PDB file of C-alpha atoms in Angstrom:
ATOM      1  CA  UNK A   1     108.899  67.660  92.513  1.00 55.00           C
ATOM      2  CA  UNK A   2     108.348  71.505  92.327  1.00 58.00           C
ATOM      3  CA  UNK A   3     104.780  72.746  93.086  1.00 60.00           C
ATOM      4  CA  UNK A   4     103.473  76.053  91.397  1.00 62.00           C
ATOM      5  CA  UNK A   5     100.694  77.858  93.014  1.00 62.00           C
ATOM      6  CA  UNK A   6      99.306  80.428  90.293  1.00 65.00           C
ATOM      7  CA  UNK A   7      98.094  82.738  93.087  1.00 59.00           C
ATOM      8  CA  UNK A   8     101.216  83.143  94.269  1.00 63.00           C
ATOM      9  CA  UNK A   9     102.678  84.253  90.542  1.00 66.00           C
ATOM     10  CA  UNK A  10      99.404  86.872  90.312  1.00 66.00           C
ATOM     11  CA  UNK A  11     100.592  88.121  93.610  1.00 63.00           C
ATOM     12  CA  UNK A  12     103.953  89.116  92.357  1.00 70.00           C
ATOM     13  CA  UNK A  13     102.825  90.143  89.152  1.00 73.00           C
ATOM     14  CA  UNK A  14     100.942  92.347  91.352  1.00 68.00           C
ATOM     15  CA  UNK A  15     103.417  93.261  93.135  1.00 67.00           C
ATOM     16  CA  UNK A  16     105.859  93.853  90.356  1.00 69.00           C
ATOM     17  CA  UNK A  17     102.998  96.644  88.629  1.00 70.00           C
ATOM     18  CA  UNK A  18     102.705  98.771  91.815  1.00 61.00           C
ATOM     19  CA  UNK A  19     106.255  99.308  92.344  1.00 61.00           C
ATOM     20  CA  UNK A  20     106.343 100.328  88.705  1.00 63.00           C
ATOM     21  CA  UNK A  21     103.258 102.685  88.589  1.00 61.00           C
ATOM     22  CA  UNK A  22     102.152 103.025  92.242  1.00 52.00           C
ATOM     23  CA  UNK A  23     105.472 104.735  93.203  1.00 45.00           C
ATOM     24  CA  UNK A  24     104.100 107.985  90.858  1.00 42.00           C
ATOM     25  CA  UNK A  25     101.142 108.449  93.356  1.00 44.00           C
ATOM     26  CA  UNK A  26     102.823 108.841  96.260  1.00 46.00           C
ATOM     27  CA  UNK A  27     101.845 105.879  98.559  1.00 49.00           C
ATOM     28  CA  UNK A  28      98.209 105.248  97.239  1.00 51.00           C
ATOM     29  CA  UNK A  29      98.782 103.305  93.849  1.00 47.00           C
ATOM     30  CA  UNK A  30      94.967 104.021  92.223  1.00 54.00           C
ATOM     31  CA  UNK A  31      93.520 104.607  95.525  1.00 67.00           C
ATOM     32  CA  UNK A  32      95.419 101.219  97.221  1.00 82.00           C
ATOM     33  CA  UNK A  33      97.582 101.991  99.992  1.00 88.00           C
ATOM     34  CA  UNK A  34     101.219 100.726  99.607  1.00 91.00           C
ATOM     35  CA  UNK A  35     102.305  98.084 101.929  1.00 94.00           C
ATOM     36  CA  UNK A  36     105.285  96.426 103.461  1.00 95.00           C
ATOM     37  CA  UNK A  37     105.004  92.567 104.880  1.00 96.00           C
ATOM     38  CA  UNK A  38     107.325  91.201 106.988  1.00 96.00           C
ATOM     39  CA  UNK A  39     107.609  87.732 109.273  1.00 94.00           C
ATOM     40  CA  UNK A  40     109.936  86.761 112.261  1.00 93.00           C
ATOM     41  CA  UNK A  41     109.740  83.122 113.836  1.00 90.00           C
ATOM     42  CA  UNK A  42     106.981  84.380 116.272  1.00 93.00           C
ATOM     43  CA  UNK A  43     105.182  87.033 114.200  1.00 95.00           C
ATOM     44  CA  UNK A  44     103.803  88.576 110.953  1.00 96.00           C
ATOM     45  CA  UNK A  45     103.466  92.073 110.381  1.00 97.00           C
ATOM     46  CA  UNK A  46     101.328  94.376 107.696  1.00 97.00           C
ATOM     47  CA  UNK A  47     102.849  98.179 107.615  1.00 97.00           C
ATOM     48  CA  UNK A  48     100.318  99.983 105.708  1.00 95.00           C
ATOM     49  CA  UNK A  49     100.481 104.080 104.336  1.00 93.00           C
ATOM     50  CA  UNK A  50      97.053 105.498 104.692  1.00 91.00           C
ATOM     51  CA  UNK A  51      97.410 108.911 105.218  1.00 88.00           C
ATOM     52  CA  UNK A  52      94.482 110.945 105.896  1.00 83.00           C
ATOM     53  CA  UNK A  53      92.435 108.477 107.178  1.00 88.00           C
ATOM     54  CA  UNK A  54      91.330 107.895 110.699  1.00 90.00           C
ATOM     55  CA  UNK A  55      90.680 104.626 112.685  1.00 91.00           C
ATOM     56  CA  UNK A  56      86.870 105.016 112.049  1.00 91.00           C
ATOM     57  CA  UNK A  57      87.355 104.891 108.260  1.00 91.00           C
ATOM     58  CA  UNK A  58      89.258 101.335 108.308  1.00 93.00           C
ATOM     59  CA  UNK A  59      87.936  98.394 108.618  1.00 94.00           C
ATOM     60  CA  UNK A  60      90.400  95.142 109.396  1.00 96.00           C
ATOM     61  CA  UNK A  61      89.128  91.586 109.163  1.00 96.00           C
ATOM     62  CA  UNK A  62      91.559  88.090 109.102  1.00 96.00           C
ATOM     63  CA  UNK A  63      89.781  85.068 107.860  1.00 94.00           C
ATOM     64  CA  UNK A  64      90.985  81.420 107.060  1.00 90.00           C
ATOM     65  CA  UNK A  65      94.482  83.056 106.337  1.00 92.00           C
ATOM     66  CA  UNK A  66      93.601  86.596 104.412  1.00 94.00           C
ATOM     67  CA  UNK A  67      93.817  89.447 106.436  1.00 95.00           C
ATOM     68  CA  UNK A  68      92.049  92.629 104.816  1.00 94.00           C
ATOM     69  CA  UNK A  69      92.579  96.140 105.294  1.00 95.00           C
ATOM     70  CA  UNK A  70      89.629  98.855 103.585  1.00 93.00           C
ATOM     71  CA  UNK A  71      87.786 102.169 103.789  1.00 90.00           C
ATOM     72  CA  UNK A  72      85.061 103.248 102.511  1.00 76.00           C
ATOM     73  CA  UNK A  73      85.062 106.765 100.002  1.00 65.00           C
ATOM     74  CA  UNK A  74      85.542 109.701 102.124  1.00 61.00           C
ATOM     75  CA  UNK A  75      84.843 113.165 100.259  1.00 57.00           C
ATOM     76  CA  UNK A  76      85.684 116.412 102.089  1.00 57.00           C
ATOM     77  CA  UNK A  77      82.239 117.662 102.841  1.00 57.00           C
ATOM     78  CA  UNK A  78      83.488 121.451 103.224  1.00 60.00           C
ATOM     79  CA  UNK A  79      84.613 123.458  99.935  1.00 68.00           C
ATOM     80  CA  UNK A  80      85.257 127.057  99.692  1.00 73.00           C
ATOM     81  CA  UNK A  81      82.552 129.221  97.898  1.00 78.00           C
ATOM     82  CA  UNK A  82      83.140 129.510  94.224  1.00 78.00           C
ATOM     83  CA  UNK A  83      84.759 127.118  91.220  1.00 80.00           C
ATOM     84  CA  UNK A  84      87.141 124.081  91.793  1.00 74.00           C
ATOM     85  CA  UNK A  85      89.880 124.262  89.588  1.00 74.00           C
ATOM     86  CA  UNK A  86      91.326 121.346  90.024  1.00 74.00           C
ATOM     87  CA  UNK A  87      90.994 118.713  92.642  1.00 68.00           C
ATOM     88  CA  UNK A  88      92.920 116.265  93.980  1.00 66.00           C
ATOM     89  CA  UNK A  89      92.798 115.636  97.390  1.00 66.00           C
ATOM     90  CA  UNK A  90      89.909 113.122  97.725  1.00 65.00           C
ATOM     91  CA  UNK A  91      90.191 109.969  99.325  1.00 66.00           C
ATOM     92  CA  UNK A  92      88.386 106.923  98.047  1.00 73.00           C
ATOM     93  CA  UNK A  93      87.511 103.470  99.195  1.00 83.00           C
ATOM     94  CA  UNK A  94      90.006 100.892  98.656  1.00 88.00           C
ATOM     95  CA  UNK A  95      90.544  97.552  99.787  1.00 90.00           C
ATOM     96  CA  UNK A  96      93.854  95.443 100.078  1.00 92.00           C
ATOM     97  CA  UNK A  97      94.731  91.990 101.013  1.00 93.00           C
ATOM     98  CA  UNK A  98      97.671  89.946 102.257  1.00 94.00           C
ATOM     99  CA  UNK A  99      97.375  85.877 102.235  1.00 94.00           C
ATOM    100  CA  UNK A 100      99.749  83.981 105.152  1.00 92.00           C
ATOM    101  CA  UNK A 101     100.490  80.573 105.086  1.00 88.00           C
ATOM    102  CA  UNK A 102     101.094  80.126 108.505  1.00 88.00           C
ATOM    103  CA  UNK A 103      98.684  79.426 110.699  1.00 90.00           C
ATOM    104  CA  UNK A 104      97.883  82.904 112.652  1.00 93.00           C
ATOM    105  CA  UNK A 105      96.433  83.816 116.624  1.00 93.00           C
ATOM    106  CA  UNK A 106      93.168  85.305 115.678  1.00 91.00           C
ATOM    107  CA  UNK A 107      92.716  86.092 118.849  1.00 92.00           C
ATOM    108  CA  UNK A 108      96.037  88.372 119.422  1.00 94.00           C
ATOM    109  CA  UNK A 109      95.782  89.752 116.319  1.00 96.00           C
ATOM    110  CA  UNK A 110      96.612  94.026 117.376  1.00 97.00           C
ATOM    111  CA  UNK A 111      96.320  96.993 114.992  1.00 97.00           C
ATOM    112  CA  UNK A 112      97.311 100.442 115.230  1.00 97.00           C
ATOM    113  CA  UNK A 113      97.532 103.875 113.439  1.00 96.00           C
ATOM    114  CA  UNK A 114      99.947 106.579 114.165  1.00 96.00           C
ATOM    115  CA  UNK A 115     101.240 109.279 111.381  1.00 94.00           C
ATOM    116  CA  UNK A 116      99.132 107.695 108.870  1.00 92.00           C
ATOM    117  CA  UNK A 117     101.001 104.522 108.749  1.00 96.00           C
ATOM    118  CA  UNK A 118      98.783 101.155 109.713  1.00 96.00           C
ATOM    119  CA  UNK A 119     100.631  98.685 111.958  1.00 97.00           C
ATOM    120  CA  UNK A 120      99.113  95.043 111.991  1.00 97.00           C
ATOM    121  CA  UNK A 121     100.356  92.614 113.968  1.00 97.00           C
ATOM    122  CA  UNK A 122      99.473  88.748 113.424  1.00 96.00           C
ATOM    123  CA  UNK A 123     101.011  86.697 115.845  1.00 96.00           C
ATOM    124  CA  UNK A 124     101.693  82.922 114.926  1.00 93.00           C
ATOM    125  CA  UNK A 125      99.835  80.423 116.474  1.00 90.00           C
ATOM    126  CA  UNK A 126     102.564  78.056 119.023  1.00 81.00           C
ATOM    127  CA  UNK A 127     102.015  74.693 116.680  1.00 74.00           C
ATOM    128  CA  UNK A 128     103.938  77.109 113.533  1.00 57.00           C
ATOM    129  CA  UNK A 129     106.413  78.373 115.150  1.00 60.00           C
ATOM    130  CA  UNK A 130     109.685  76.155 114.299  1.00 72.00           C
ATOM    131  CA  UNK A 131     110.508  74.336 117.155  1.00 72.00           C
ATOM    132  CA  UNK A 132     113.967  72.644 117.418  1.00 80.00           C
ATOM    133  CA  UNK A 133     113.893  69.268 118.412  1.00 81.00           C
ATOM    134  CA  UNK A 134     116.804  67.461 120.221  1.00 86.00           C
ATOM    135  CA  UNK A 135     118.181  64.102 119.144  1.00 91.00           C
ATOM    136  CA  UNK A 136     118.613  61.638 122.438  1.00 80.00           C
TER     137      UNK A 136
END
């Protein structure tokens, strides 16, 4: 019997709509920050492109599965003397999230920021990682 999870359909569509219009901003599809997921046997890992920001503008929190990376809307506070004419390099608050189904370390969970690319790592907690089991 085949179960369907409708979250799991949003997700792609979700997926699906910012490779198809997030790709014209750059990175930052309407202020979201593209990401890239991946998972090994031991770990899970959340590369994020957040360029710009600094480690005091994100905020990271895991709970019961969803791990959430945001900021809050930083505005340059310096502008020259005299009329914008156009503007475009703002940054604004965002917030993105990633749901795992296996059961994550909390406690080991590392992040880090270097060239404006967010590293997350979630490692998996020892009962989900596959263990082989010999036949005697």
């Amino acid at each position: 019997m085949y179960s369907w999870n409708i979250l799991d359909d949003m997700f792609s569509m979700r997926d699906l709509m910012e490779k198809a219009f997030g790709e014209l901003s750059g990175g930052l599809s309407g202020g979201t920050p593209a990401i890239n997921v991946y998972e090994s046997e031991t770990a899970s890992e959340v590369k994020a492109l957040v360029p710009g920001y600094t480690r005091d503008e994100l905020e990271i929190n895991y709970e019961k599965g969803l791990l959430t990376i945001s900021s809050r809307e930083q505005n340059e506070d310096k502008k020259p003397d005299g009329k914008a004419l156009r503007e475009e390099c703002c940054r604004t608050s965002f917030r993105r999230s990633v749901r795992f189904a296996k059961e994550i370390d909390r406690n080991a969970i590392s992040a880090r920021l270097e060239n404006g690319v967010l590293t997350v790592i979630l490692p998996h907690q020892a009962e989900s990682t596959p263990k082989k089991i010999e036949v005697q």
